[in-house]
CSV table of C-alpha atoms and ligand atoms in Angstrom, one decimal:
chain,number,residue,atom,x,y,z
A,1,MET,CA,-25.1,4.5,-26.7
A,2,ARG,CA,-23.5,6.5,-23.9
A,3,PRO,CA,-19.9,7.7,-24.4
A,4,LEU,CA,-17.6,6.0,-21.9
A,5,PRO,CA,-16.2,9.3,-20.4
A,6,GLU,CA,-19.8,10.6,-19.9
A,7,MET,CA,-20.9,7.3,-18.3
A,8,ARG,CA,-17.8,7.2,-16.0
A,9,ALA,CA,-18.4,10.8,-14.9
A,10,GLU,CA,-22.0,9.9,-13.9
A,11,VAL,CA,-20.7,6.8,-12.0
A,12,LEU,CA,-18.0,8.7,-10.2
A,13,GLY,CA,-20.3,11.6,-9.4
A,14,VAL,CA,-22.6,9.2,-7.5
A,15,MET,CA,-19.8,7.9,-5.2
A,16,GLY,CA,-20.0,9.1,-1.7
A,17,GLN,CA,-17.0,9.6,0.5
A,18,LEU,CA,-16.1,6.9,3.1
A,19,ASP,CA,-15.2,7.9,6.7
A,20,SER,CA,-11.6,8.1,7.8
A,21,GLU,CA,-9.8,6.1,10.4
A,22,ILE,CA,-6.4,5.9,12.0
A,23,VAL,CA,-4.3,2.8,11.1
A,24,ALA,CA,-0.9,1.4,12.1
A,25,LEU,CA,1.9,1.7,9.5
A,26,ASP,CA,1.8,-2.0,8.8
A,27,GLU,CA,-1.8,-1.7,7.7
A,28,ALA,CA,-1.3,1.4,5.6
A,29,LEU,CA,-0.2,-0.1,2.3
A,30,GLY,CA,-2.6,0.8,-0.5
A,31,ARG,CA,-4.7,3.1,1.7
A,32,VAL,CA,-5.6,6.6,0.7
A,33,LEU,CA,-4.6,9.5,3.0
A,34,ALA,CA,-7.6,11.4,4.3
A,35,GLU,CA,-5.6,14.3,5.8
A,36,PRO,CA,-2.4,16.0,4.6
A,37,LEU,CA,0.8,14.5,6.0
A,38,VAL,CA,2.5,17.5,7.7
A,39,SER,CA,5.9,16.5,8.9
A,40,PRO,CA,6.5,17.1,12.6
A,41,GLU,CA,10.3,17.0,12.0
A,42,SER,CA,12.9,18.0,9.5
A,43,VAL,CA,14.7,15.3,7.5
A,44,PRO,CA,17.6,15.1,8.0
A,45,HIS,CA,17.0,16.2,11.6
A,46,PHE,CA,20.7,17.2,11.9
A,47,ALA,CA,23.5,18.0,9.4
A,48,ASN,CA,25.3,14.7,8.8
A,49,SER,CA,28.0,13.2,6.6
A,50,ALA,CA,27.0,11.6,3.3
A,51,MET,CA,30.3,9.7,3.2
A,52,ASP,CA,32.8,7.9,5.3
A,53,GLY,CA,35.8,10.3,5.5
A,54,TYR,CA,37.0,13.3,7.4
A,55,ALA,CA,35.0,16.3,8.6
A,56,VAL,CA,37.1,19.4,7.8
A,57,ARG,CA,37.0,23.2,7.4
A,58,SER,CA,36.8,23.6,3.6
A,59,ALA,CA,39.2,26.5,3.8
A,60,ASP,CA,41.9,24.1,5.0
A,61,THR,CA,41.7,22.1,1.8
A,62,ALA,CA,42.2,25.0,-0.5
A,63,GLN,CA,45.9,23.9,-1.0
A,64,PRO,CA,45.9,20.3,-2.3
A,65,GLY,CA,48.1,18.1,-0.2
A,66,ALA,CA,47.3,19.8,3.1
A,67,LEU,CA,48.2,17.7,6.2
A,68,LEU,CA,45.6,17.9,9.0
A,69,GLU,CA,45.6,16.8,12.7
A,70,ILE,CA,43.1,14.0,13.4
A,71,LEU,CA,41.3,15.0,16.6
A,72,SER,CA,39.0,12.0,17.1
A,73,GLU,CA,36.4,10.0,15.3
A,74,VAL,CA,32.6,10.0,15.2
A,75,PRO,CA,30.5,7.0,14.2
A,76,ALA,CA,26.8,7.2,13.2
A,77,GLY,CA,24.6,7.5,16.3
A,78,GLN,CA,27.1,9.5,18.3
A,79,VAL,CA,27.8,13.2,18.7
A,80,SER,CA,31.3,14.6,18.6
A,81,GLY,CA,32.2,16.5,21.8
A,82,LEU,CA,35.1,18.2,20.0
A,83,ALA,CA,35.0,21.0,17.5
A,84,VAL,CA,37.1,21.1,14.3
A,85,GLY,CA,39.6,24.0,14.5
A,86,GLU,CA,42.0,25.3,11.9
A,87,GLY,CA,44.3,22.6,10.6
A,88,GLN,CA,42.2,19.9,12.2
A,89,ALA,CA,39.9,17.0,11.1
A,90,ILE,CA,37.6,14.5,12.7
A,91,LYS,CA,37.2,11.1,11.2
A,92,ILE,CA,33.5,10.7,10.4
A,93,MET,CA,31.2,7.8,9.3
A,94,THR,CA,28.2,8.1,7.0
A,95,GLY,CA,25.2,9.4,8.9
A,96,ALA,CA,27.2,10.8,11.8
A,97,PRO,CA,26.4,14.4,12.9
A,98,MET,CA,28.8,17.0,11.6
A,99,PRO,CA,31.1,18.2,14.4
A,100,GLU,CA,31.1,21.9,15.2
A,101,GLY,CA,33.6,23.9,13.2
A,102,ALA,CA,33.6,21.6,10.2
A,103,ASP,CA,31.7,22.6,7.0
A,104,ALA,CA,32.7,19.8,4.6
A,105,VAL,CA,33.5,16.1,4.4
A,106,ILE,CA,36.3,14.7,2.3
A,107,ARG,CA,35.8,11.1,1.2
A,108,VAL,CA,38.2,8.6,2.8
A,109,GLU,CA,39.3,7.7,-0.8
A,110,GLU,CA,40.8,11.2,-1.2
A,111,THR,CA,42.9,11.0,2.0
A,112,LYS,CA,45.9,9.2,3.3
A,113,VAL,CA,47.0,8.8,6.9
A,114,GLU,CA,50.6,9.7,7.5
A,115,ASP,CA,52.2,9.5,11.0
A,116,GLY,CA,48.8,9.9,12.7
A,117,ARG,CA,47.8,12.9,10.5
A,118,VAL,CA,45.7,12.9,7.4
A,119,ARG,CA,46.9,14.1,4.0
A,120,ILE,CA,44.0,15.7,1.9
A,121,ALA,CA,44.4,14.9,-1.8
A,122,ALA,CA,41.6,17.2,-3.1
A,123,SER,CA,40.2,20.6,-2.3
A,124,VAL,CA,36.5,20.7,-1.5
A,125,PRO,CA,33.9,23.4,-1.2
A,126,ALA,CA,31.8,24.2,1.9
A,127,GLY,CA,28.9,21.7,2.1
A,128,ASN,CA,30.8,19.0,0.3
A,129,SER,CA,29.3,15.5,1.2
A,130,VAL,CA,27.2,17.1,3.9
A,131,ARG,CA,23.5,16.4,4.1
A,132,PRO,CA,22.0,19.6,5.5
A,133,VAL,CA,19.1,19.9,8.0
A,134,GLY,CA,15.8,19.7,6.2
A,135,GLY,CA,17.5,18.8,2.9
A,136,ASP,CA,14.8,16.2,2.2
A,137,ILE,CA,11.8,17.5,4.2
A,138,SER,CA,11.3,20.6,6.3
A,139,GLU,CA,9.5,20.6,9.6
A,140,GLY,CA,5.9,21.7,9.0
A,141,GLU,CA,6.0,20.9,5.3
A,142,THR,CA,3.1,19.2,3.7
A,143,VAL,CA,4.8,16.1,2.4
A,144,PHE,CA,1.8,14.3,0.9
A,145,ALA,CA,-1.6,15.7,0.1
A,146,PRO,CA,-4.9,14.1,1.0
A,147,GLY,CA,-5.9,11.7,-1.7
A,148,THR,CA,-2.4,10.1,-1.9
A,149,ARG,CA,-2.6,6.3,-2.2
A,150,LEU,CA,0.2,4.9,0.0
A,151,SER,CA,2.8,2.8,-1.7
A,152,ALA,CA,5.7,1.0,0.1
A,153,VAL,CA,7.8,4.1,-0.5
A,154,HIS,CA,5.3,6.4,1.0
A,155,ILE,CA,5.2,4.1,4.1
A,156,GLY,CA,9.0,4.5,4.3
A,157,VAL,CA,8.6,8.3,4.3
A,158,LEU,CA,5.9,8.1,7.0
A,159,ALA,CA,8.2,6.0,9.1
A,160,THR,CA,11.1,8.5,8.5
A,161,VAL,CA,9.1,11.4,10.0
A,162,GLY,CA,7.6,9.3,12.8
A,163,ALA,CA,4.0,9.6,11.4
A,164,VAL,CA,3.1,6.1,12.5
A,165,LYS,CA,-0.6,6.6,12.8
A,166,PRO,CA,-1.8,7.9,9.4
A,167,VAL,CA,-5.4,9.0,8.9
A,168,VAL,CA,-6.7,7.1,5.9
A,169,SER,CA,-10.1,6.4,4.3
A,170,ARG,CA,-11.9,3.4,5.5
A,171,ILE,CA,-11.7,0.5,3.1
A,172,PRO,CA,-14.9,-0.2,1.0
A,173,LYS,CA,-16.6,-3.5,1.5
A,174,VAL,CA,-17.8,-5.0,-1.8
A,175,ALA,CA,-20.5,-7.6,-2.2
A,176,VAL,CA,-20.0,-9.9,-5.2
A,177,MET,CA,-22.4,-12.3,-6.9
A,178,SER,CA,-22.5,-14.0,-10.3
A,179,THR,CA,-25.8,-14.9,-12.0
A,180,GLY,CA,-26.8,-17.6,-14.4
A,181,ASP,CA,-28.5,-21.0,-14.3
A,182,GLU,CA,-25.6,-22.3,-16.5
A,183,LEU,CA,-22.9,-21.7,-13.8
A,184,GLN,CA,-21.2,-24.6,-12.0
A,185,PRO,CA,-18.7,-23.9,-9.3
A,186,PRO,CA,-15.1,-24.1,-10.6
A,187,ASP,CA,-14.4,-27.1,-8.3
A,188,GLY,CA,-17.7,-28.8,-9.1
A,189,GLY,CA,-16.3,-31.8,-10.9
A,190,ALA,CA,-17.0,-32.7,-14.5
A,191,LEU,CA,-19.2,-30.2,-16.3
A,192,ALA,CA,-22.8,-31.2,-16.7
A,193,PRO,CA,-24.3,-30.9,-20.2
A,194,GLY,CA,-24.7,-27.2,-21.1
A,195,MET,CA,-23.0,-26.0,-18.0
A,196,ILE,CA,-19.9,-23.8,-17.7
A,197,ARG,CA,-17.7,-23.0,-14.7
A,198,ASP,CA,-18.2,-19.7,-12.9
A,199,SER,CA,-15.0,-17.9,-13.7
A,200,ASN,CA,-16.2,-14.4,-13.2
A,201,ARG,CA,-16.7,-14.5,-9.5
A,202,PRO,CA,-13.2,-15.7,-8.6
A,203,MET,CA,-11.8,-13.2,-11.1
A,204,ILE,CA,-13.8,-10.3,-9.6
A,205,MET,CA,-12.8,-11.3,-6.1
A,206,ALA,CA,-9.2,-11.3,-7.1
A,207,MET,CA,-9.4,-7.9,-8.9
A,208,LEU,CA,-11.0,-6.5,-5.7
A,209,ALA,CA,-8.2,-8.0,-3.6
A,210,GLU,CA,-5.7,-6.4,-6.0
A,211,THR,CA,-7.5,-3.1,-5.5
A,212,GLY,CA,-7.0,-3.5,-1.7
A,213,VAL,CA,-10.7,-3.6,-0.7
A,214,ASP,CA,-12.7,-6.0,1.5
A,215,THR,CA,-15.1,-8.5,-0.1
A,216,ILE,CA,-18.3,-10.3,0.7
A,217,ASP,CA,-18.8,-13.4,-1.5
A,218,LEU,CA,-22.5,-13.9,-2.0
A,219,GLY,CA,-22.0,-16.8,-4.4
A,220,ARG,CA,-23.8,-17.9,-7.5
A,221,ILE,CA,-27.4,-16.7,-8.0
A,222,SER,CA,-29.6,-18.7,-10.4
A,223,ASP,CA,-31.8,-16.7,-12.8
A,224,ASP,CA,-34.5,-16.5,-10.2
A,225,ALA,CA,-36.0,-13.3,-9.1
A,226,GLY,CA,-36.7,-14.4,-5.5
A,227,GLN,CA,-33.1,-15.6,-4.8
A,228,LEU,CA,-31.7,-12.4,-6.4
A,229,ARG,CA,-33.9,-10.2,-4.2
A,230,ASP,CA,-32.7,-11.9,-1.1
A,231,SER,CA,-29.0,-11.6,-2.0
A,232,LEU,CA,-29.3,-8.0,-3.1
A,233,GLY,CA,-31.0,-7.2,0.2
A,234,ARG,CA,-28.1,-8.8,2.1
A,235,ALA,CA,-25.6,-7.0,-0.1
A,236,ALA,CA,-27.3,-3.6,0.5
A,237,SER,CA,-27.3,-3.9,4.2
A,238,ASP,CA,-23.7,-5.2,4.5
A,239,ALA,CA,-21.7,-3.6,1.7
A,240,ASP,CA,-20.6,-0.2,0.4
A,241,LEU,CA,-20.8,-1.3,-3.2
A,242,ILE,CA,-22.4,-4.2,-5.1
A,243,VAL,CA,-20.9,-6.0,-8.1
A,244,THR,CA,-22.8,-8.6,-10.1
A,245,SER,CA,-21.9,-10.4,-13.4
A,246,GLY,CA,-24.3,-11.5,-16.0
A,247,GLY,CA,-28.0,-10.8,-16.7
A,248,VAL,CA,-27.7,-7.2,-18.0
A,249,SER,CA,-28.0,-7.7,-21.7
A,250,MET,CA,-31.0,-8.5,-24.0
A,251,GLY,CA,-31.7,-12.2,-23.2
A,252,ASP,CA,-35.0,-13.5,-21.8
A,253,TYR,CA,-33.4,-14.7,-18.6
A,254,ASP,CA,-31.5,-11.5,-17.8
A,255,VAL,CA,-32.9,-11.5,-14.3
A,256,ILE,CA,-30.8,-8.7,-12.9
A,257,LYS,CA,-32.3,-6.4,-15.5
A,258,LEU,CA,-35.8,-7.7,-14.9
A,259,VAL,CA,-35.7,-7.3,-11.2
A,260,LEU,CA,-33.8,-4.1,-10.8
A,261,ARG,CA,-35.5,-2.1,-13.6
A,262,GLU,CA,-38.7,-2.3,-11.7
A,263,GLU,CA,-37.6,-2.1,-8.1
A,264,SER,CA,-34.7,0.3,-7.9
A,265,GLU,CA,-33.0,3.4,-9.3
A,266,VAL,CA,-30.6,1.2,-11.3
A,267,GLY,CA,-30.5,2.0,-15.0
A,268,PHE,CA,-29.4,-0.2,-17.8
A,269,PHE,CA,-27.1,1.3,-20.4
A,270,GLN,CA,-25.4,0.7,-23.7
A,271,VAL,CA,-21.9,2.2,-23.2
A,272,ALA,CA,-19.9,3.0,-26.4
A,273,MET,CA,-17.1,0.7,-25.5
A,274,LYS,CA,-15.9,-2.7,-26.6
A,275,PRO,CA,-16.0,-5.1,-24.9
A,276,GLY,CA,-18.4,-4.2,-22.1
A,277,LYS,CA,-21.3,-2.5,-23.9
A,278,PRO,CA,-24.2,-3.6,-21.6
A,279,PHE,CA,-23.8,-2.1,-18.1
A,280,GLY,CA,-26.2,-1.7,-15.2
A,281,PHE,CA,-25.6,1.1,-12.8
A,282,GLY,CA,-27.3,3.0,-10.1
A,283,LEU,CA,-28.3,2.9,-6.4
A,284,PHE,CA,-29.8,-0.2,-4.9
A,285,GLU,CA,-31.3,0.8,-1.5
A,286,GLY,CA,-28.8,3.6,-1.5
A,287,VAL,CA,-25.8,1.4,-2.3
A,288,PRO,CA,-23.9,1.9,-5.6
A,289,PHE,CA,-24.7,-1.1,-7.8
A,290,PHE,CA,-22.5,-2.2,-10.7
A,291,GLY,CA,-24.1,-4.8,-13.1
A,292,LEU,CA,-21.3,-6.1,-15.2
A,293,PRO,CA,-21.9,-8.2,-18.3
A,294,GLY,CA,-21.5,-12.0,-18.3
A,295,ASN,CA,-18.7,-12.4,-20.8
A,296,PRO,CA,-15.5,-12.7,-18.8
A,297,VAL,CA,-13.4,-10.2,-20.9
A,298,SER,CA,-16.3,-7.7,-20.6
A,299,VAL,CA,-16.1,-8.2,-16.9
A,300,LEU,CA,-12.4,-7.4,-16.9
A,301,VAL,CA,-12.8,-4.3,-19.0
A,302,SER,CA,-15.9,-3.0,-17.2
A,303,PHE,CA,-14.3,-3.6,-13.8
A,304,GLU,CA,-11.2,-1.6,-15.0
A,305,GLN,CA,-13.2,1.2,-16.4
A,306,PHE,CA,-15.9,1.6,-13.7
A,307,VAL,CA,-15.5,-0.4,-10.6
A,308,ARG,CA,-11.9,0.2,-9.8
A,309,PRO,CA,-12.0,3.9,-10.3
A,310,ALA,CA,-15.2,4.1,-8.2
A,311,LEU,CA,-13.6,2.2,-5.3
A,312,LEU,CA,-10.6,4.6,-5.4
A,313,GLN,CA,-13.0,7.6,-5.7
A,314,MET,CA,-14.9,6.5,-2.6
A,315,GLN,CA,-11.7,6.5,-0.7
A,316,GLY,CA,-10.9,10.0,-1.9
A,317,ALA,CA,-8.0,9.1,-4.1
A,318,THR,CA,-6.8,11.9,-6.3
A,319,ALA,CA,-5.7,9.6,-9.1
A,320,VAL,CA,-8.3,6.9,-10.0
A,321,LEU,CA,-7.4,5.9,-13.6
A,322,ARG,CA,-4.6,3.6,-14.7
A,323,PRO,CA,-1.5,5.0,-16.2
A,324,ARG,CA,-1.4,5.5,-20.0
A,325,THR,CA,1.5,5.7,-22.3
A,326,THR,CA,2.1,5.5,-26.0
A,327,GLY,CA,3.4,2.4,-27.8
A,328,ILE,CA,3.9,1.4,-31.4
A,329,ALA,CA,1.5,-0.9,-33.2
A,330,GLY,CA,3.3,-4.1,-34.2
A,331,GLN,CA,0.4,-5.1,-36.4
A,332,ARG,CA,-2.8,-3.8,-38.0
A,333,PHE,CA,-5.7,-3.2,-35.7
A,334,ALA,CA,-9.2,-2.8,-37.0
A,335,SER,CA,-11.6,-0.9,-34.7
A,336,ASP,CA,-15.3,0.0,-34.5
A,337,PRO,CA,-15.3,3.8,-34.9
A,338,LEU,CA,-18.5,4.1,-32.8
A,339,LYS,CA,-16.9,2.6,-29.7
A,340,GLU,CA,-13.8,3.1,-27.5
A,341,GLU,CA,-12.1,-0.3,-27.9
A,342,PHE,CA,-9.8,-2.0,-25.5
A,343,VAL,CA,-7.6,-4.5,-27.4
A,344,ARG,CA,-5.7,-6.9,-25.2
A,345,VAL,CA,-2.0,-6.6,-26.2
A,346,ALA,CA,1.5,-7.5,-25.0
A,347,PHE,CA,4.9,-6.0,-25.5
A,348,THR,CA,6.5,-7.9,-28.3
A,349,GLY,CA,9.4,-5.6,-29.4
A,350,SER,CA,12.8,-6.0,-28.0
A,351,ASP,CA,14.5,-2.6,-27.6
A,352,PRO,CA,12.9,-0.3,-26.8
A,353,GLN,CA,10.0,-2.3,-25.4
A,354,LEU,CA,7.3,-0.3,-27.1
A,355,GLU,CA,5.9,-2.5,-29.8
A,356,VAL,CA,2.6,-4.3,-29.0
A,357,ARG,CA,0.6,-7.0,-30.6
A,358,GLN,CA,-2.7,-8.6,-29.6
A,359,THR,CA,-2.3,-11.7,-27.5
A,360,GLY,CA,-5.0,-13.8,-29.2
A,361,GLY,CA,-8.7,-13.8,-30.0
A,362,GLN,CA,-10.5,-10.6,-29.2
A,363,SER,CA,-14.0,-12.0,-28.6
A,364,SER,CA,-15.3,-11.1,-25.2
A,365,ASN,CA,-15.4,-14.7,-24.1
A,366,VAL,CA,-11.7,-15.4,-24.8
A,367,LEU,CA,-10.3,-14.8,-21.4
A,368,SER,CA,-7.0,-16.7,-22.0
A,369,ALA,CA,-5.8,-14.0,-24.4
A,370,ALA,CA,-6.6,-11.3,-21.9
A,371,ALA,CA,-4.6,-13.1,-19.3
A,372,LYS,CA,-1.5,-12.9,-21.5
A,373,ALA,CA,-1.9,-9.2,-22.0
A,374,ASP,CA,0.2,-6.5,-20.4
A,375,ALA,CA,-2.0,-3.6,-21.5
A,376,PHE,CA,-5.1,-2.4,-23.3
A,377,ALA,CA,-4.4,-0.8,-26.7
A,378,VAL,CA,-7.0,1.9,-26.5
A,379,MET,CA,-8.8,2.7,-29.8
A,380,PRO,CA,-10.6,6.0,-29.2
A,381,VAL,CA,-14.1,6.6,-30.8
A,382,GLY,CA,-13.6,7.5,-34.4
A,383,THR,CA,-10.7,5.1,-35.0
A,384,GLU,CA,-11.3,2.7,-37.9
A,385,GLU,CA,-7.8,1.2,-38.1
A,386,VAL,CA,-4.3,1.5,-36.7
A,387,ASN,CA,-1.5,0.3,-39.0
A,388,PRO,CA,1.9,-1.2,-38.2
A,389,GLY,CA,4.3,1.5,-37.0
A,390,ASP,CA,1.5,3.8,-35.9
A,391,PRO,CA,1.5,5.2,-32.4
A,392,VAL,CA,-1.1,3.5,-30.1
A,393,ILE,CA,-2.4,4.5,-26.7
A,394,LEU,CA,-1.6,1.9,-24.0
A,395,GLU,CA,-3.4,1.6,-20.7
A,396,LEU,CA,-1.3,-0.3,-18.3
A,397,PHE,CA,-3.8,-2.4,-16.4
A,398,ARG,CA,-1.2,-4.8,-15.0
A,399,ALA,CA,1.9,-3.7,-13.1
A,400,LEU,CA,3.6,-7.1,-13.7
A,401,GLU,CA,7.1,-7.8,-14.9
A,402,THR,CA,7.4,-7.7,-18.7
A,403,ARG,CA,11.2,-8.2,-19.2
A,404,PRO,CA,12.9,-11.6,-18.7
A,405,PHE,CA,16.5,-11.5,-17.5
A,406,PRO,CA,18.5,-11.8,-20.6
B,1,AMP,P1,-25.3,-13.0,-19.8
B,1,AMP,O1,-25.0,-11.6,-19.9
B,1,AMP,O2,-25.8,-13.5,-18.5
B,1,AMP,O3,-26.3,-13.4,-20.9
B,1,AMP,O4,-24.0,-13.8,-20.1
B,1,AMP,C1,-23.2,-13.6,-21.3
B,1,AMP,C2,-22.3,-14.8,-21.5
B,1,AMP,O5,-21.4,-14.8,-20.4
B,1,AMP,C3,-22.9,-16.1,-21.5
B,1,AMP,O6,-22.2,-16.9,-22.5
B,1,AMP,C4,-22.7,-16.7,-20.1
B,1,AMP,O7,-22.7,-18.1,-20.1
B,1,AMP,C5,-21.4,-16.1,-19.8
B,1,AMP,N1,-21.2,-16.0,-18.3
B,1,AMP,C6,-22.1,-15.4,-17.5
B,1,AMP,N2,-21.8,-15.5,-16.2
B,1,AMP,C7,-20.5,-16.1,-16.2
B,1,AMP,C8,-19.6,-16.4,-15.2
B,1,AMP,N3,-19.9,-16.1,-13.9
B,1,AMP,N4,-18.5,-17.0,-15.5
B,1,AMP,C9,-18.2,-17.3,-16.8
B,1,AMP,N5,-19.0,-17.0,-17.9
B,1,AMP,C10,-20.2,-16.4,-17.6
B,2,MG,MG1,-27.0,-14.9,-17.8
């Protein structure tokens, strides 16, 4: 058996780098920066007020209760033509540029207008409630490094500095097929005797969509070498990566294995992980090929451990693995010490939300329990059991809400 980290290093090592392209900001979500984002501007671009209040000379507020002359007012989007002199103030709104002469803003709550003049209740230091030039970002600063995957917040920053044409990696195109004579389309009416619905392909397509990549659905392939060769040929000419399900284990009809072992540089491995031990990987006509197992939970785990990181790696992403944290076991877990095990768990504790329990059966065909999970409880190689109250590694493979509104 190959240790998972070793197998993954081999997989990621084979991934080439996709070309880059320029996209509009509204196409940039989830894309990976191919070049550093160097800000052409400082943010803020000009010193401005953080509060609604009065722009003053801080020295004039040294004595609490000072009474200052109100020169004018400056709303956001305008520039004051007047400068603040000794004993003077200009009424200012949040975001308006600081008038010349003023070095501080006093919040409107700490002032009172008396006979057209303003009484200052508190003394403030220079810089009070002022957002200085470049306080957030300096002109010429590298704000984001290449390899950054753009979230909505990153897109906000790009817009802030006017970087509306980010250079990002091209999106990988992934060809998907499921194999097995027993597969019936999910919408294919009542199940014929001995048949099951093809659940892997819709799930893989959805996981790819969540990863933000393009897909080519090559459909169901029966356990027939000719049909498989045709579909693989199409996949290799159109796609950057190929994902199949089924046909990689020890059965007599494991057609993927039979065809590819003879005709390509694809290898078939036993990975020291559970679920997801059988795994086919290599280059098919130069295109990375991922032969996932047939059992649906194995598909989920193998996708998470190999396909998703590989797709991010091809795009040059710096971070390719899901976040991990530590939780507390809410039950006993038994584990195979020879394999890295991924137990499907949910947060069941109240406060703090750390305690996890398994969501149901842990056989690799029990997909409903995996759907109820928030995380994988990861049992490293060497682990035989984890007892209630023990710390447990959690891999957060779903960024969904876990807390109901009380
Ligand atoms: P295999 O690796 O092809 O022997 O498949 C292992 C198990 O997964 C068998 O019980 C298959 O029926 C099941 N299986 C294979 N492909 C799919 C699929 N696309 N959707 C649901 N179950 C599948
Ligand atoms: Mg099969």
